[in-house]
């Protein structure tokens, strides 16, 4: 199919978009303060002239297509590759102007688009022509992957990362990279290079981190599919805050490396983010291909199991409304009860069920003396920079305090939970958890996920509010989030009585009426397909449910 703007010139996309966008990016660097300010062009009207071949082309109609339908239309040549890429690029620029969510434009997308057009239909991958966004940490040849650290500026990747290669082999077109918090260890989204990303529904709020830019651009339809990473909730928290879906995969089912690489059990793991669960499934179908194993033989070849994802078998679902450490907000608790009721009404069985900060020293390692520390991670960094003997002394005190608190039952139920042994956050804890799971004959687990979005600001909440997400990183379980409701006036009013199990603060939660609230779906390791099947069930039930006004 001929490009619809062919009369305007063979390289309109390549010349106009790449030229104007690159010209619109100005970098201001200083020996003592590194920062990047993005000044994208205010208008791209002239970039997408009306098409004789597609006179009724409406970018809004393209943006509203779900990924599955868009992919079908591209495969069948019902839409041109140019029209789709241009529609998303226009929208991404609009979103960025409002909330500052982009870090880079991948200008080589035009060259890739032209190469895709030469393929026979039998050669087209599952994501043929689909524009995708990538978290800043994903390596793209010729582009920086800074983690918000000035020392990694002007050090472009020598080649694409494995996941980016696989996505391109499947026909996807990476076109932008999105913003992150410095070092990735924050549920805010700010760094000294690219600045702060804001929540699109409330500019006083944060979209979450560390995949915050991805959450924003997907929620605002500036992208239809994105890739994030998750070491303590960095996919799930932004997805929850922004009202999109996200999946943290089992470690090493996908190949991913990042500059700021943690140690032990909480290394960042890759996962897709999108506006619906079916899009996540399509992305995994593409990623779990022979290409992944061919490019990295250390990744086990485990193709997507369609029979598990498409099963209609009723599920046995574990239910955990609170972790006993961080009190769920009123909207979190209501979302859980609503979802539980919907699942039970659909015939599923829902029953009760009842060391997580490893790798933070890596955050400190990469913050050299030449880097400015972003305020969103300053408290964490200051704690990490304490002298070793002092940290050890404080750790012993805190361990004693927490031990006493646990013995005296300072948690939701008033029961006295037993004191946890150090080994419980290691292999022994995993085996104990899995044994308990199997003894209850569970298929999946339903838990809360952090919500609603916090106000922008610089707090030390990173270490404690991860209690609903980080255990599944330690356990190495696949976990995804699905939006099910929004914050109501009643939720807001109930915050007046919110004290928390440990005198948690609630100021970060107020002013949130209308913001998304999600739930978390968890499965055993290597069971991504079952996790997605559960997420799809929750999504369908929530969409079909009409809450009272």
mmCIF file of C-alpha atoms in Angstrom, residues 27-31 33-36 144 153-154:
data_model
loop_
_atom_site.group_PDB
_atom_site.id
_atom_site.type_symbol
_atom_site.label_atom_id
_atom_site.label_comp_id
_atom_site.label_asym_id
_atom_site.label_seq_id
_atom_site.Cartn_x
_atom_site.Cartn_y
_atom_site.Cartn_z
ATOM 1 C CA UNK A 27 20.247 20.024 26.443
ATOM 2 C CA UNK A 28 21.599 22.322 29.085
ATOM 3 C CA UNK A 29 24.562 20.834 30.904
ATOM 4 C CA UNK A 30 26.687 22.228 33.657
ATOM 5 C CA UNK A 31 29.721 20.773 35.447
ATOM 6 C CA UNK A 33 24.291 20.381 37.601
ATOM 7 C CA UNK A 34 23.197 18.175 34.736
ATOM 8 C CA UNK A 35 19.725 18.659 33.348
ATOM 9 C CA UNK A 36 17.854 18.022 30.157
ATOM 10 C CA UNK A 144 21.281 6.968 26.209
ATOM 11 C CA UNK A 153 24.618 10.971 29.592
ATOM 12 C CA UNK A 154 26.264 10.914 26.162
#
